[in-house]
CSV table of C-alpha atoms and ligand atoms in Angstrom, one decimal:
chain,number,residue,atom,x,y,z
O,801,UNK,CA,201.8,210.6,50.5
O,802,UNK,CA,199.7,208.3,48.8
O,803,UNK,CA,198.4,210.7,45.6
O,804,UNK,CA,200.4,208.8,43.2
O,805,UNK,CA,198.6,207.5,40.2
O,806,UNK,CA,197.5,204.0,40.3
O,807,UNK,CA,194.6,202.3,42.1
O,808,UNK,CA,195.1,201.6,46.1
O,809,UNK,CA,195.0,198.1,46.6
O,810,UNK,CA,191.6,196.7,48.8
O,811,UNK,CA,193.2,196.5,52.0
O,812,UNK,CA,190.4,197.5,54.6
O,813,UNK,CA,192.0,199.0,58.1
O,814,UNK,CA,191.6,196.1,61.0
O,815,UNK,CA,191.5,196.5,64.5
O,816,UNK,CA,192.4,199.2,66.6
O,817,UNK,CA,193.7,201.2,63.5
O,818,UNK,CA,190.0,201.5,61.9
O,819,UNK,CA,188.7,203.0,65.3
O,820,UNK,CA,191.3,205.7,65.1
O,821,UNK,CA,191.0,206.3,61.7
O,822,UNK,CA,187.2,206.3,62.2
O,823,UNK,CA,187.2,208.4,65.0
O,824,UNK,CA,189.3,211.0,63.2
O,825,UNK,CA,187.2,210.9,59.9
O,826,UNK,CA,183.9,211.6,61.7
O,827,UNK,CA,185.1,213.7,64.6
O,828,UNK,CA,188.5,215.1,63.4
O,829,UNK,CA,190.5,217.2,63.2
O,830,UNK,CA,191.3,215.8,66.8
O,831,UNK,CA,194.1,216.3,69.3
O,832,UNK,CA,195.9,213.4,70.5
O,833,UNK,CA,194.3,214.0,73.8
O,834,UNK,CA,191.2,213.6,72.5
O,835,UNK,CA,191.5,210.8,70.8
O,836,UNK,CA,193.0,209.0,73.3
O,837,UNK,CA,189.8,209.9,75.4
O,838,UNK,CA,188.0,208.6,73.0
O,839,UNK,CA,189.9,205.6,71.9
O,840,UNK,CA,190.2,204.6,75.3
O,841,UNK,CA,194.4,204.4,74.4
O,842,UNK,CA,197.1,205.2,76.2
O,843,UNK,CA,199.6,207.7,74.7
O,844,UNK,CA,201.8,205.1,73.5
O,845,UNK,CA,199.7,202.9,71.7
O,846,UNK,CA,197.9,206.3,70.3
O,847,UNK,CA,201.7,207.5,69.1
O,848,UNK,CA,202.5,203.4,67.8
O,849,UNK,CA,198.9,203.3,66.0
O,850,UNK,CA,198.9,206.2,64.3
O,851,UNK,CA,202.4,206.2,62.9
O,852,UNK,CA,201.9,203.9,60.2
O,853,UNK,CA,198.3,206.0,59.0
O,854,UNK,CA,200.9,208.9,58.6
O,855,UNK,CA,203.4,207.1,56.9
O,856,UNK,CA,200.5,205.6,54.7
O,857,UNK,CA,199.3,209.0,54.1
O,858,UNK,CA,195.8,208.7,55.3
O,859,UNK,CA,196.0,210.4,58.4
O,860,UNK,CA,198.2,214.3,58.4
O,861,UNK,CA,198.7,216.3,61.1
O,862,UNK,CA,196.8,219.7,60.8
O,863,UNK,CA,196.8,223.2,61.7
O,864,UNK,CA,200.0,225.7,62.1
O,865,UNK,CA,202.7,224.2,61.4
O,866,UNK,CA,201.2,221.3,59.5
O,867,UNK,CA,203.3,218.5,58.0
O,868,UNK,CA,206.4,219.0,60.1
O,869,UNK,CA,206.4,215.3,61.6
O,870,UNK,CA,209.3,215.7,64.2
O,871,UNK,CA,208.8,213.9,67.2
O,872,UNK,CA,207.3,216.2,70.2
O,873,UNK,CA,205.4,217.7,68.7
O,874,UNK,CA,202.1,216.1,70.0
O,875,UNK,CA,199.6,219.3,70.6
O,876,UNK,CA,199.3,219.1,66.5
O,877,UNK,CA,195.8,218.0,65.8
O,878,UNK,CA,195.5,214.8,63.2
O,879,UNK,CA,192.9,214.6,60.5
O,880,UNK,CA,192.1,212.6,57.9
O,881,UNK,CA,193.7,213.4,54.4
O,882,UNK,CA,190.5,213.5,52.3
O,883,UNK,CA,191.6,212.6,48.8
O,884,UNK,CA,194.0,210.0,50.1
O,885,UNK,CA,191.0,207.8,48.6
O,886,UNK,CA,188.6,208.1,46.1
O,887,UNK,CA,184.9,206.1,45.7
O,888,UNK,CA,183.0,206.0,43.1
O,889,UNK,CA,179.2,205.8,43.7
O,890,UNK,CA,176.7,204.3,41.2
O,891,UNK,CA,172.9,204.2,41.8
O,892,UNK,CA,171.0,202.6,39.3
O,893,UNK,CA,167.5,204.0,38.4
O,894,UNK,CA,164.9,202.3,35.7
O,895,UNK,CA,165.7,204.7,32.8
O,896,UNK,CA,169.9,205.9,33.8
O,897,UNK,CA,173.0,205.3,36.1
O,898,UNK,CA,173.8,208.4,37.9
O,899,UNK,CA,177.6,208.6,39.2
O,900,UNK,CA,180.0,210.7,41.2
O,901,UNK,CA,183.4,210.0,42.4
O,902,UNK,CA,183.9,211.7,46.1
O,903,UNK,CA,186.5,211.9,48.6
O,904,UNK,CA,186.7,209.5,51.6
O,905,UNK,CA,184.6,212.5,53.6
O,906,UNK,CA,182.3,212.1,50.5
O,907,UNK,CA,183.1,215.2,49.0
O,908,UNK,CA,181.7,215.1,45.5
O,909,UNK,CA,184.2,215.9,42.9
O,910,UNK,CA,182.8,214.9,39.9
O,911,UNK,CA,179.9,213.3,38.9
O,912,UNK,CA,178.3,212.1,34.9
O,913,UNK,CA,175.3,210.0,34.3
O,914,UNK,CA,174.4,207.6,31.3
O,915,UNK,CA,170.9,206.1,29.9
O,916,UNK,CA,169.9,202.9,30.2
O,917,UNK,CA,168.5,202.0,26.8
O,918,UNK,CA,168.1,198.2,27.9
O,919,UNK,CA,167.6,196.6,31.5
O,920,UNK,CA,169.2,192.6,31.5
O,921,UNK,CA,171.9,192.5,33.8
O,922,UNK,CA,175.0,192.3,31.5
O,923,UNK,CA,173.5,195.2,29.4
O,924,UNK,CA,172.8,197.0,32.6
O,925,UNK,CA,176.4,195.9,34.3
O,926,UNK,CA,178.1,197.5,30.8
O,927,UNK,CA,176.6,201.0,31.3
O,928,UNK,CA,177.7,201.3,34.9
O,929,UNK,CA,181.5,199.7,34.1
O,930,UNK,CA,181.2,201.9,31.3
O,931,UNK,CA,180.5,205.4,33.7
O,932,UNK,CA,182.4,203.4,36.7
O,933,UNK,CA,185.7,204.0,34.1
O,934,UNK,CA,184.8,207.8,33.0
O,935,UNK,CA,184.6,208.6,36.2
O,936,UNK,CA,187.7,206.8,37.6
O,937,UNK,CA,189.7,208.5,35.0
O,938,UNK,CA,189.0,211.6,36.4
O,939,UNK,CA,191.1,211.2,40.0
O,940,UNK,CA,194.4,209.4,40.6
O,941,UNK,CA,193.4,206.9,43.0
O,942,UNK,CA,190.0,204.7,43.3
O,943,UNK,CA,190.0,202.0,46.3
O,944,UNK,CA,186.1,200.6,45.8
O,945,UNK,CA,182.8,201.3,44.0
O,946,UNK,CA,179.3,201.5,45.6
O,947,UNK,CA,176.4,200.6,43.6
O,948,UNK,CA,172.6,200.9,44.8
O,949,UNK,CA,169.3,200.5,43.4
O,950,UNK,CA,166.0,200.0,44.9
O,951,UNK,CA,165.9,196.6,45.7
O,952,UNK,CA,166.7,193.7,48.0
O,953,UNK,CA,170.1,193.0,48.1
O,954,UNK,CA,171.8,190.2,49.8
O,955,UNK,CA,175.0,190.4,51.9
O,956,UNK,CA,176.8,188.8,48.9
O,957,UNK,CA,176.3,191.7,46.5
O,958,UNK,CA,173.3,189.7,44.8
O,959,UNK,CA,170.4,191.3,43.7
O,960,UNK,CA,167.5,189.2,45.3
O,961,UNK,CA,164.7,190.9,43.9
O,962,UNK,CA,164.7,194.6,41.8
O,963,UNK,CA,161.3,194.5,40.8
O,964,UNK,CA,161.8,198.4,38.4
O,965,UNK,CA,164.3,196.2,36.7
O,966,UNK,CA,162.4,192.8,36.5
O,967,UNK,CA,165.6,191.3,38.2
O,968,UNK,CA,165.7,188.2,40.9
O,969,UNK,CA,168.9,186.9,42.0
O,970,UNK,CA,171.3,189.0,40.0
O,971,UNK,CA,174.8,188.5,40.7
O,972,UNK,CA,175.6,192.0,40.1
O,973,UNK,CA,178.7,192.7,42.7
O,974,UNK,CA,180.2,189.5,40.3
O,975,UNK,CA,178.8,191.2,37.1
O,976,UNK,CA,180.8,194.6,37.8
O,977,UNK,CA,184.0,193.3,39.2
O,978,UNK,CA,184.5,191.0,36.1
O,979,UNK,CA,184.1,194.4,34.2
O,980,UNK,CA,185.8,197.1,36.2
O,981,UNK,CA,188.6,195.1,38.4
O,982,UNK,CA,187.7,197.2,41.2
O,983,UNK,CA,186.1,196.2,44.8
O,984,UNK,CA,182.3,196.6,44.2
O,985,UNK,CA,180.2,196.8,47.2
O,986,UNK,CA,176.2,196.8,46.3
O,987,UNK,CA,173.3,198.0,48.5
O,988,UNK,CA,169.5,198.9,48.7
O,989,UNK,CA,169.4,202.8,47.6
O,990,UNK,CA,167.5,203.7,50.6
O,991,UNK,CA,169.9,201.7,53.0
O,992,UNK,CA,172.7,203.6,51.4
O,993,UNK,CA,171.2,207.1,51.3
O,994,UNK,CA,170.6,206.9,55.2
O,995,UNK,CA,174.3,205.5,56.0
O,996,UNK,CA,175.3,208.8,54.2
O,997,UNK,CA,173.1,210.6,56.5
O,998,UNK,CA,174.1,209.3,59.6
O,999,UNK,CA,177.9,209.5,58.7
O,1000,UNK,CA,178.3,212.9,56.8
O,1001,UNK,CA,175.4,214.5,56.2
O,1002,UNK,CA,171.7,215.4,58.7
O,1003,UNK,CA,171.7,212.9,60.9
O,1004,UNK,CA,175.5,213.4,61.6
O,1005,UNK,CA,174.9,214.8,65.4
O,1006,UNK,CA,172.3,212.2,65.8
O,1007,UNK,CA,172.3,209.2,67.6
O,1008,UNK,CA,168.4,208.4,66.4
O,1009,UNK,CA,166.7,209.8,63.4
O,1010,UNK,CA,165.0,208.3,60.1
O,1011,UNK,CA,165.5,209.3,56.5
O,1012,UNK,CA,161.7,209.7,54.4
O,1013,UNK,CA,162.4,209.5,50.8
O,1014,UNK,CA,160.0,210.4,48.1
O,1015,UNK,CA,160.9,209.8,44.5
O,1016,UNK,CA,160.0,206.7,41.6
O,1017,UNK,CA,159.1,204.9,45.2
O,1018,UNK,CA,158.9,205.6,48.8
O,1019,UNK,CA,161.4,204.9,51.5
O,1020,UNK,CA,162.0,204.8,54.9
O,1021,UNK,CA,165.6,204.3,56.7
O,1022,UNK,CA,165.8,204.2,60.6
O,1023,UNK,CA,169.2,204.8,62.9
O,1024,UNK,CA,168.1,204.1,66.5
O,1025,UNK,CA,171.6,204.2,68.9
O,1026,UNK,CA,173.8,204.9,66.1
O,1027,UNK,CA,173.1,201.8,64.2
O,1028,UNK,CA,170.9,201.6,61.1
O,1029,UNK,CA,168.0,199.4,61.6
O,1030,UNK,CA,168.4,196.1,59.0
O,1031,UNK,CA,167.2,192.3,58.5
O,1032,UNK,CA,166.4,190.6,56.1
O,1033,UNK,CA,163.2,192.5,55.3
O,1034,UNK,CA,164.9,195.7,54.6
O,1035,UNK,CA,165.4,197.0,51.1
O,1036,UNK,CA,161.7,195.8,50.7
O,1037,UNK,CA,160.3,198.9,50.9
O,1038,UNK,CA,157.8,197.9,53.5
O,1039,UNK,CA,156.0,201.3,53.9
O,1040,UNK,CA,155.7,201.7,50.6
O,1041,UNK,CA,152.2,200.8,50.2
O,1042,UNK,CA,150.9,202.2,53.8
O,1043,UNK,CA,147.4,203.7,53.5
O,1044,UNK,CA,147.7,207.3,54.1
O,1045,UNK,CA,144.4,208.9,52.4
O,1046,UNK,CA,141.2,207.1,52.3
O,1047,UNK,CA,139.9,209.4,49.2
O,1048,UNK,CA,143.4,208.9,47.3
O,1049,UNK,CA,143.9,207.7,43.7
O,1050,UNK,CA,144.6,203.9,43.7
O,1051,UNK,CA,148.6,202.2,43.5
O,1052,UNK,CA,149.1,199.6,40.8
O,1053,UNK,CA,148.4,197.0,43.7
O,1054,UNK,CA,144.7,198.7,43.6
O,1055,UNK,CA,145.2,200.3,47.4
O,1056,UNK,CA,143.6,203.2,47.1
O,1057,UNK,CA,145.6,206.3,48.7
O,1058,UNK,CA,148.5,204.0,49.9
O,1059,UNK,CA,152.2,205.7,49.9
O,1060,UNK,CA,153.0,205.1,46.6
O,1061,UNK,CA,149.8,206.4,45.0
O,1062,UNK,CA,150.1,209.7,47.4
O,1063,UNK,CA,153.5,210.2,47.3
O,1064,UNK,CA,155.8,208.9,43.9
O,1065,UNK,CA,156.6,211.3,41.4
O,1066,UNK,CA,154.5,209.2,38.5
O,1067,UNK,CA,151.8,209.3,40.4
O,1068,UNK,CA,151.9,212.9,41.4
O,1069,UNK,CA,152.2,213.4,37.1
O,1070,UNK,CA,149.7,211.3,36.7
O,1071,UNK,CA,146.5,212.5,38.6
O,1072,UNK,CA,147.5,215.8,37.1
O,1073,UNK,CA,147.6,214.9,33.6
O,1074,UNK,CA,144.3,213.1,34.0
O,1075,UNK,CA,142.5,216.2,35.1
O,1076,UNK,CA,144.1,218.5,32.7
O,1077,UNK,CA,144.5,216.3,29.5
O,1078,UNK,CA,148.4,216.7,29.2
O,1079,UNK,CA,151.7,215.4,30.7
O,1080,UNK,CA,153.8,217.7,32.9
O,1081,UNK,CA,156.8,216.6,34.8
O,1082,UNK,CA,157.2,216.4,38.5
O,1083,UNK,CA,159.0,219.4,38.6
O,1084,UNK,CA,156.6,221.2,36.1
O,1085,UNK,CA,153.6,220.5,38.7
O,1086,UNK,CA,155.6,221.4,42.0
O,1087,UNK,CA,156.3,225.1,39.9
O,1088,UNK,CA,152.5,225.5,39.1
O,1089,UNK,CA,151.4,224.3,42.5
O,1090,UNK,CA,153.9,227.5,43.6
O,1091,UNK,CA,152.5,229.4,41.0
O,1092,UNK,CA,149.4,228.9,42.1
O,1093,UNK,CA,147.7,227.2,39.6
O,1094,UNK,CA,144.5,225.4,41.7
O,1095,UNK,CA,144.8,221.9,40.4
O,1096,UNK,CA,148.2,221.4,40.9
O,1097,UNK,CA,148.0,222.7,43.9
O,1098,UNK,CA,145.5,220.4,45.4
O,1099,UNK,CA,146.9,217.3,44.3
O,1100,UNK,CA,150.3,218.7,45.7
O,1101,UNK,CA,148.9,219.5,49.0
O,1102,UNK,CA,147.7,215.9,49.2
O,1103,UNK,CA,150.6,214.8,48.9
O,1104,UNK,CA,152.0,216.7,51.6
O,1105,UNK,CA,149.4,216.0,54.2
O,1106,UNK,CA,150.0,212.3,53.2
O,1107,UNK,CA,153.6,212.9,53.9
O,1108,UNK,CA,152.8,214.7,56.6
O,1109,UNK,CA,150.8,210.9,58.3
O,1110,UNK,CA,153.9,208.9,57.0
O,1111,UNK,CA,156.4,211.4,59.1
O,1112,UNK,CA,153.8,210.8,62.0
O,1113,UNK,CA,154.0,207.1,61.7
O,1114,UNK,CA,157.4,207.3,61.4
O,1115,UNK,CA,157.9,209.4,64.3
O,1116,UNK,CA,154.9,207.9,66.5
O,1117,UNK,CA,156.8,204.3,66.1
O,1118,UNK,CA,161.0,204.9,65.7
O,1119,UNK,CA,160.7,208.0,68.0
O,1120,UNK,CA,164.1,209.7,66.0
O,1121,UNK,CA,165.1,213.2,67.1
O,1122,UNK,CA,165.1,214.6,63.4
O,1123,UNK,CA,163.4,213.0,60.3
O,1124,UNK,CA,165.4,213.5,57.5
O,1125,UNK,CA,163.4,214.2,54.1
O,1126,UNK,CA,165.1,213.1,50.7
O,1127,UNK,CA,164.7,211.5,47.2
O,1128,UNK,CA,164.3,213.4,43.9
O,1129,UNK,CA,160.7,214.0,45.0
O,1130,UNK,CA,161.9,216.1,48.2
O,1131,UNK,CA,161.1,219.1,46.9
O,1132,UNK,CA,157.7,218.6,48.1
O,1133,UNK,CA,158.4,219.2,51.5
O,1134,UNK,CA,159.0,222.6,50.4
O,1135,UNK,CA,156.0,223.1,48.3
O,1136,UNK,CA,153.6,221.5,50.2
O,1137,UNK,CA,155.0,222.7,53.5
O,1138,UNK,CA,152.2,223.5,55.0
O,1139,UNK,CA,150.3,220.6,54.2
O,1140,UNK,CA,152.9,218.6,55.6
O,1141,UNK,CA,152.8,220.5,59.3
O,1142,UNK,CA,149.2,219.6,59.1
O,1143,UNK,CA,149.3,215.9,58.5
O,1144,UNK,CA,152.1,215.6,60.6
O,1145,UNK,CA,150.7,217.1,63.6
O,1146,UNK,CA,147.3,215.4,62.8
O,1147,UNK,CA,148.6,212.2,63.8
O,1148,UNK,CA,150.6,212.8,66.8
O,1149,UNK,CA,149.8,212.9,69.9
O,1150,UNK,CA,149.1,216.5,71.3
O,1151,UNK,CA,151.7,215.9,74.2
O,1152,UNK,CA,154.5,214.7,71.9
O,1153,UNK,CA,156.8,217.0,70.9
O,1154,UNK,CA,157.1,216.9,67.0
O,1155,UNK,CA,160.3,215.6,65.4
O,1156,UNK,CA,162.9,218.1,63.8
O,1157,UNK,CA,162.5,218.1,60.1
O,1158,UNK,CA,165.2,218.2,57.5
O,1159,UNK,CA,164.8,218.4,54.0
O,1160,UNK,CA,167.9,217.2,51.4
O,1161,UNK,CA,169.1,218.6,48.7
O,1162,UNK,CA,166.7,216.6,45.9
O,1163,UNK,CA,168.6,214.8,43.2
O,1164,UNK,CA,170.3,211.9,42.2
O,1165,UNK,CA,173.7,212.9,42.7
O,1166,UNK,CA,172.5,212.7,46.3
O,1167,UNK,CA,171.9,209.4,45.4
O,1168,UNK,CA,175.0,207.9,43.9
O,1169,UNK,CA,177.2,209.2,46.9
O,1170,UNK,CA,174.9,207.2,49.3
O,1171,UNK,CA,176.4,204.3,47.1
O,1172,UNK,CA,179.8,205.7,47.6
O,1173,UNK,CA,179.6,206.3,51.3
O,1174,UNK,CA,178.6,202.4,51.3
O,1175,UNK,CA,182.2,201.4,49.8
O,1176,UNK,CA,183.7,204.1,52.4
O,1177,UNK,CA,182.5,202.3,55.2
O,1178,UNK,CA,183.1,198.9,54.1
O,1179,UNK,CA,186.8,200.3,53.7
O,1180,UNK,CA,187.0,202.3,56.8
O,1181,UNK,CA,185.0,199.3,58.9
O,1182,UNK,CA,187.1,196.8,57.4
O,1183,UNK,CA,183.9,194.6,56.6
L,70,LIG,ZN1,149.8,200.5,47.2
């Protein structure tokens, strides 16, 4: 077994062993027949291939009778051995780093967060090495780290452009694995959050669905054929500033009622505060709108019809079977429910048949193990 108490070296699975371990991570537990079926292997290959996944201790043969590994006994199922590996996930927001350490079927099992008192990248790289260690410490063996932020992030690991952080061209994959010796793979957050979707989470038994994300910005993440959507505009945010209600309060950009003026959690606090003459939170406004409390309620159910148009747009252009809603602003969707039905079925088209909706659990633990399920991949894919 492989539980013992240093750090697994970076040795991503190649070939035909990451499509069985893949198979088995996603789908499993799996009989042999069945993942020969879908392996397209023959029983020997199947038998040669997995031996060594055994041996290493990432694949175990489950139910009755588990771990005895005698020969002939093939109707055993194999699975995946969860906490064979650990991955840390890191997003980075404009004000903390959130962090949890999960299992390689992203199974949070602990998670911490610090401030961020200062934003230059080595200040910033500190804090997450700094949470990166606390939470290593915590389980015997870490193979990578995943870090996101909202951002454009190149292939490399370099920040091309973080505008909530004033960065361009951060080396930040370099910065962290100077200071934490560990594999660091770095992604947009939005990117990140829907690859955790599609892999272990709503859009698991989906072959085309989008993520919506409502929080500090707006976000959009599309899986069409099992593939997320990229190029080298994503990360951008591109619906982000998306007219949605003419009569909306303007963005900083001065578009009036765009995404980000409907839908961000500042600018949710903000029309409120200007009409009552003091600050609440997000989460102060979303509990008076339930209450009640007219004000809040308006500006809340403005938001939800305007999430309601962006769903539609969504919908109306990636045609996904289930559209995913997420972010620390998700709660919305369940406030302004209602308000959200109505926008959305505004702008369809009265012979479409209106997408599923999901709604995530809101926070930013939700967050950080996008950023893990980044390094899984990378591990699992070998890429
Ligand atoms: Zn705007």
């Amino acid at each position: 077994m492989v539980t013992s108490g240093t750090a697994q070296p970076w040795v991503p699975l190649a070939g035909q062993s990451h499509r069985l371990a893949l198979e088995v991570l996603l789908h499993g537990p799996l009989s042999r027949a069945e993942l020969a079926r879908r392996t397209d292997l023959s029983a020997g290959s199947l038998t040669r291939l997995t031996k060594p996944l055994v041996e290493a201790g990432l694949l175990v043969e489950a139910g009755p009778g588990a771990g005895d590994l005698r020969p002939g006994r093939p109707s055993q199922p194999l699975d995946i051995v969860p906490d064979a590996h650990h991955f840390v996930g890191v997003k980075i927001t404009g004000d903390a780093v959130h962090g949890v350490v999960t299992t390689l079927r992203a199974d949070v099992v602990a998670s911490a967060r610090r401030p961020l008192d200062a934003r230059t990248p080595p200040e910033v790289a500190d804090v997450v090495a700094d949470l990166v260690h606390e939470l290593a410490g915590q389980v015997p063996n870490v193979t990578a780290v995943g870090v996101s932020l909202g951002g454009h992030v190149l292939p490399d690991g370099t920040v091309q452009r973080a505008p909530f952080l004033g960065w361009t061209d951060v080396p930040l994959k370099q910065l962290l694995e100077e200071r934490t010796v560990r594999p660091v793979v770095v992604a947009n957050d939005v990117l990140a959050l829907t690859e955790a979707t599609h892999w272990f989470g709503e859009g698991r038994a989906h072959s085309q669905f989008a993520l919506v994300t409502v929080g500090a910005g707006v976000g959009v993440g599309v899986v069409a054929h099992d593939r997320l959507l990229a190029g080298p505009n994503a990360g951008l945010g591109l619906l982000g500033h998306h007219a949605l209600d003419p009569l909306g309060p303007p963005c900083p950009l001065g578009h009036r009622g765009c995404a980000t003026a409907m839908l961000t959690t500042g600018s949710i606090e903000r029309q409120v505060a200007a009409a009552r003459g003091d600050l609440l939170s997000y989460g102060e406004v979303l509990d008076l709108a339930d209450a009640g409390d007219e004000l809040a309620r308006r500006v809340v159910d403005d938001a939800g019809r305007a999430l309601g148009r962006l769903v539609a747009v969504v919908s109306n252009v990636a045609l996904p079977e289930v559209v995913v809603l997420g972010g620390e602003g998700a709660r919305l969707a369940h406030v302004a429910r209602a308000a959200l039905d109505a926008g959305l079925a505004g702008d369809l088209d009265p012979l479409a048949e209106p997408p599923a909706l999901a709604v995530q659990a809101a926070g930013f633990d939700a967050w950080a193990r996008g950023a893990a399920v980044i390094a899984i991949q990378t591990y699992v894919l070998g890429r």
